[in-house]
Amino acid sequence: MKKGENKIYLHLLTDLGIGYFTGNSRGKVLVFDSKTLELSTSFQVTSGSSTTTGIKSIEFARKGSNFLVNSSDRTIRVYDGDLVKATNGEPQQVEPVQKLQDLVNRTQWKKCCFSGDAEFICAGSARQHDLYIWDMAHGNLVKILHGQKGEHLLDVVWHPNRPVIASVANSVISIWLKLMLKTGVHMRPTLRN
């Protein structure tokens, strides 16, 4: 890292075959070689034409090579990990394959995750216990799940094999499952501890 650059504060380390991914508050995603731990490549997450945005988290799909970047500009960007190539530390241009956001309320995201099959993305609101679910293929908002009013979301995870989502808010765990009824498909919290 060059003198004067922001320190890395994001901690996610995962291996997609080319290295470990980290991010910083200046919107830079850095990829380190998994064997030598030297900088392999990097790319800038931009908002608009050239404005950078801080990275809050990076999450990887269990299936495939996609990963998402949750940034401070309230946009979730999905990238194809196969497009991130080692460049001997030189920066590269990587465009997201999908951009997801709440255009109406401009929601800030606390936590994001992929479904087990990587066909959907779930993002939890930072202001309240609301979960937004998008279809990955088209970027369409499929469903908004509302938790108890007054609760603040802490975490959300999607079951690796089943259509089940667990969220934590104010020390309460909510389990959201897909119920098949004659009238259609509904999702609701079913367990409270």
CSV table of C-alpha atoms in Angstrom, one decimal:
chain,number,residue,atom,x,y,z
A,1,MET,CA,0.0,0.0,0.0
A,2,LYS,CA,1.3,3.4,-0.9
A,3,LYS,CA,1.9,6.1,1.6
A,4,GLY,CA,-1.1,8.3,2.2
A,5,GLU,CA,-3.7,5.6,1.2
A,6,ASN,CA,-6.4,4.7,3.6
A,7,LYS,CA,-5.7,1.6,5.7
A,8,ILE,CA,-7.6,-1.5,5.0
A,9,TYR,CA,-10.5,-2.0,7.4
A,10,LEU,CA,-12.6,-4.7,5.7
A,11,HIS,CA,-11.6,-8.1,6.9
A,12,LEU,CA,-13.2,-10.7,4.6
A,13,LEU,CA,-10.8,-13.3,3.4
A,14,THR,CA,-11.9,-15.9,0.9
A,15,ASP,CA,-10.3,-17.8,-1.9
A,16,LEU,CA,-11.9,-17.7,-5.4
A,17,GLY,CA,-8.8,-19.2,-6.9
A,18,ILE,CA,-6.8,-16.1,-7.4
A,19,GLY,CA,-6.5,-14.7,-3.9
A,20,TYR,CA,-7.9,-13.0,-0.8
A,21,PHE,CA,-10.3,-10.0,-1.2
A,22,THR,CA,-10.3,-7.0,1.0
A,23,GLY,CA,-11.7,-3.5,0.7
A,24,ASN,CA,-11.2,0.0,2.2
A,25,SER,CA,-13.0,3.2,2.9
A,26,ARG,CA,-11.8,4.8,-0.3
A,27,GLY,CA,-13.7,2.2,-2.4
A,28,LYS,CA,-10.8,0.1,-3.5
A,29,VAL,CA,-11.0,-3.7,-3.6
A,30,LEU,CA,-7.6,-5.3,-3.2
A,31,VAL,CA,-6.9,-8.9,-4.1
A,32,PHE,CA,-3.9,-10.6,-2.5
A,33,ASP,CA,-2.3,-13.8,-3.8
A,34,SER,CA,-3.2,-16.7,-1.5
A,35,LYS,CA,0.3,-18.2,-1.5
A,36,THR,CA,2.6,-15.2,-1.4
A,37,LEU,CA,0.2,-12.7,0.2
A,38,GLU,CA,1.4,-10.0,-2.3
A,39,LEU,CA,-1.0,-7.7,-4.0
A,40,SER,CA,-2.3,-9.5,-7.1
A,41,THR,CA,-4.7,-6.9,-8.4
A,42,SER,CA,-7.1,-4.2,-7.4
A,43,PHE,CA,-10.1,-2.3,-8.7
A,44,GLN,CA,-12.0,0.8,-7.7
A,45,VAL,CA,-15.7,0.8,-6.9
A,46,THR,CA,-17.1,4.0,-8.2
A,47,SER,CA,-20.4,5.8,-7.7
A,48,GLY,CA,-21.4,7.7,-10.8
A,49,SER,CA,-18.7,8.8,-13.2
A,50,SER,CA,-15.7,9.0,-10.9
A,51,THR,CA,-16.8,9.5,-7.3
A,52,THR,CA,-15.5,6.7,-5.1
A,53,THR,CA,-17.6,5.1,-2.3
A,54,GLY,CA,-16.4,3.4,0.9
A,55,ILE,CA,-16.8,-0.4,1.0
A,56,LYS,CA,-18.8,-1.7,4.0
A,57,SER,CA,-18.7,-5.4,3.3
A,58,ILE,CA,-17.9,-8.1,0.7
A,59,GLU,CA,-19.9,-11.3,0.5
A,60,PHE,CA,-19.3,-14.3,-1.8
A,61,ALA,CA,-21.8,-16.8,-3.3
A,62,ARG,CA,-21.4,-20.4,-2.2
A,63,LYS,CA,-22.1,-21.5,-5.8
A,64,GLY,CA,-20.3,-19.9,-8.8
A,65,SER,CA,-17.8,-17.0,-8.8
A,66,ASN,CA,-20.1,-14.0,-8.0
A,67,PHE,CA,-19.4,-11.7,-5.1
A,68,LEU,CA,-21.2,-8.6,-3.9
A,69,VAL,CA,-19.9,-5.4,-2.5
A,70,ASN,CA,-22.0,-3.4,-0.1
A,71,SER,CA,-20.9,0.2,-0.2
A,72,SER,CA,-21.7,3.4,1.6
A,73,ASP,CA,-23.5,4.9,-1.3
A,74,ARG,CA,-26.5,2.6,-0.6
A,75,THR,CA,-25.8,0.4,-3.6
A,76,ILE,CA,-25.1,-3.3,-3.7
A,77,ARG,CA,-22.8,-4.2,-6.6
A,78,VAL,CA,-22.5,-7.8,-7.8
A,79,TYR,CA,-19.3,-8.8,-9.6
A,80,ASP,CA,-18.2,-11.9,-11.5
A,81,GLY,CA,-15.1,-13.2,-9.8
A,82,ASP,CA,-14.0,-14.7,-13.1
A,83,LEU,CA,-13.5,-11.2,-14.5
A,84,VAL,CA,-11.1,-10.3,-11.7
A,85,LYS,CA,-7.7,-11.3,-13.1
A,86,ALA,CA,-4.2,-11.2,-11.6
A,87,THR,CA,-2.3,-8.2,-13.0
A,88,ASN,CA,0.9,-8.2,-10.8
A,89,GLY,CA,-0.5,-5.5,-8.6
A,90,GLU,CA,-1.7,-3.2,-11.3
A,91,PRO,CA,-5.2,-1.7,-10.9
A,92,GLN,CA,-7.9,-2.8,-13.4
A,93,GLN,CA,-11.3,-1.8,-14.5
A,94,VAL,CA,-14.0,-4.2,-13.4
A,95,GLU,CA,-17.7,-3.4,-14.0
A,96,PRO,CA,-20.5,-4.9,-11.9
A,97,VAL,CA,-22.8,-7.4,-13.5
A,98,GLN,CA,-25.7,-6.1,-11.4
A,99,LYS,CA,-26.5,-3.0,-9.2
A,100,LEU,CA,-29.1,-3.3,-6.6
A,101,GLN,CA,-30.7,-0.6,-4.4
A,102,ASP,CA,-33.9,0.7,-2.9
A,103,LEU,CA,-34.6,3.7,-5.2
A,104,VAL,CA,-37.7,4.8,-3.1
A,105,ASN,CA,-36.4,4.9,0.4
A,106,ARG,CA,-32.6,5.0,-0.3
A,107,THR,CA,-32.0,2.3,2.3
A,108,GLN,CA,-28.6,1.9,3.8
A,109,TRP,CA,-27.7,-1.9,4.0
A,110,LYS,CA,-26.5,-3.5,7.2
A,111,LYS,CA,-25.9,-7.0,5.9
A,112,CYS,CA,-26.2,-8.8,2.6
A,113,CYS,CA,-26.0,-12.4,1.5
A,114,PHE,CA,-26.6,-14.8,-1.4
A,115,SER,CA,-29.1,-17.6,-1.4
A,116,GLY,CA,-27.6,-21.1,-1.4
A,117,ASP,CA,-28.0,-21.4,-5.1
A,118,ALA,CA,-26.8,-17.8,-5.8
A,119,GLU,CA,-30.0,-17.0,-7.6
A,120,PHE,CA,-31.2,-14.4,-5.1
A,121,ILE,CA,-29.7,-11.8,-2.9
A,122,CYS,CA,-31.0,-10.7,0.5
A,123,ALA,CA,-30.1,-7.4,2.1
A,124,GLY,CA,-31.1,-6.2,5.5
A,125,SER,CA,-31.9,-2.6,6.2
A,126,ALA,CA,-29.7,-0.7,8.6
A,127,ARG,CA,-32.6,1.4,10.0
A,128,GLN,CA,-35.1,-1.3,10.8
A,129,HIS,CA,-35.8,-5.1,10.6
A,130,ASP,CA,-36.7,-5.2,6.9
A,131,LEU,CA,-35.2,-7.8,4.4
A,132,TYR,CA,-35.1,-7.0,0.7
A,133,ILE,CA,-34.8,-10.0,-1.7
A,134,TRP,CA,-33.7,-9.5,-5.3
A,135,ASP,CA,-33.7,-11.9,-8.3
A,136,MET,CA,-30.0,-12.1,-9.4
A,137,ALA,CA,-30.7,-12.8,-13.0
A,138,HIS,CA,-32.7,-9.6,-13.7
A,139,GLY,CA,-32.1,-7.4,-10.6
A,140,ASN,CA,-35.8,-7.2,-9.8
A,141,LEU,CA,-36.9,-6.7,-6.2
A,142,VAL,CA,-38.9,-9.9,-5.5
A,143,LYS,CA,-40.1,-9.4,-1.9
A,144,ILE,CA,-39.7,-7.2,1.1
A,145,LEU,CA,-40.0,-9.0,4.5
A,146,HIS,CA,-40.9,-6.8,7.4
A,147,GLY,CA,-39.8,-7.7,10.9
A,148,GLN,CA,-41.2,-6.3,14.2
A,149,LYS,CA,-41.4,-2.5,14.3
A,150,GLY,CA,-38.7,-0.8,16.4
A,151,GLU,CA,-36.2,-3.7,16.0
A,152,HIS,CA,-32.7,-2.9,14.5
A,153,LEU,CA,-31.3,-5.7,12.3
A,154,LEU,CA,-27.9,-7.1,13.3
A,155,ASP,CA,-27.3,-9.9,10.9
A,156,VAL,CA,-29.0,-12.0,8.2
A,157,VAL,CA,-28.0,-15.4,6.6
A,158,TRP,CA,-29.5,-17.6,4.0
A,159,HIS,CA,-29.6,-21.4,4.6
A,160,PRO,CA,-27.1,-23.1,2.2
A,161,ASN,CA,-29.6,-25.6,0.7
A,162,ARG,CA,-33.1,-24.5,1.6
A,163,PRO,CA,-35.3,-21.5,1.2
A,164,VAL,CA,-34.9,-20.4,4.8
A,165,ILE,CA,-33.5,-17.0,6.0
A,166,ALA,CA,-32.5,-16.3,9.6
A,167,SER,CA,-32.2,-12.7,10.8
A,168,VAL,CA,-31.1,-11.3,14.2
A,169,ALA,CA,-32.5,-8.1,15.6
A,170,ASN,CA,-32.4,-6.9,19.2
A,171,SER,CA,-31.3,-10.3,20.4
A,172,VAL,CA,-34.3,-11.9,18.7
A,173,ILE,CA,-33.8,-14.6,16.0
A,174,SER,CA,-36.4,-14.7,13.3
A,175,ILE,CA,-36.6,-17.6,10.9
A,176,TRP,CA,-38.2,-16.8,7.6
A,177,LEU,CA,-39.4,-19.8,5.5
A,178,LYS,CA,-41.3,-20.5,2.4
A,179,LEU,CA,-44.8,-21.9,3.2
A,180,MET,CA,-46.7,-23.6,0.4
A,181,LEU,CA,-50.4,-22.9,0.8
A,182,LYS,CA,-53.3,-23.3,-1.7
A,183,THR,CA,-53.4,-19.6,-2.1
A,184,GLY,CA,-49.8,-19.2,-3.0
A,185,VAL,CA,-46.3,-18.8,-1.5
A,186,HIS,CA,-45.9,-16.7,1.7
A,187,MET,CA,-42.9,-15.9,3.8
A,188,ARG,CA,-43.1,-15.1,7.5
A,189,PRO,CA,-41.1,-15.2,10.7
A,190,THR,CA,-42.0,-18.4,12.5
A,191,LEU,CA,-39.7,-18.7,15.5
A,192,ARG,CA,-39.0,-16.3,18.3
A,193,ASN,CA,-36.5,-16.9,21.1
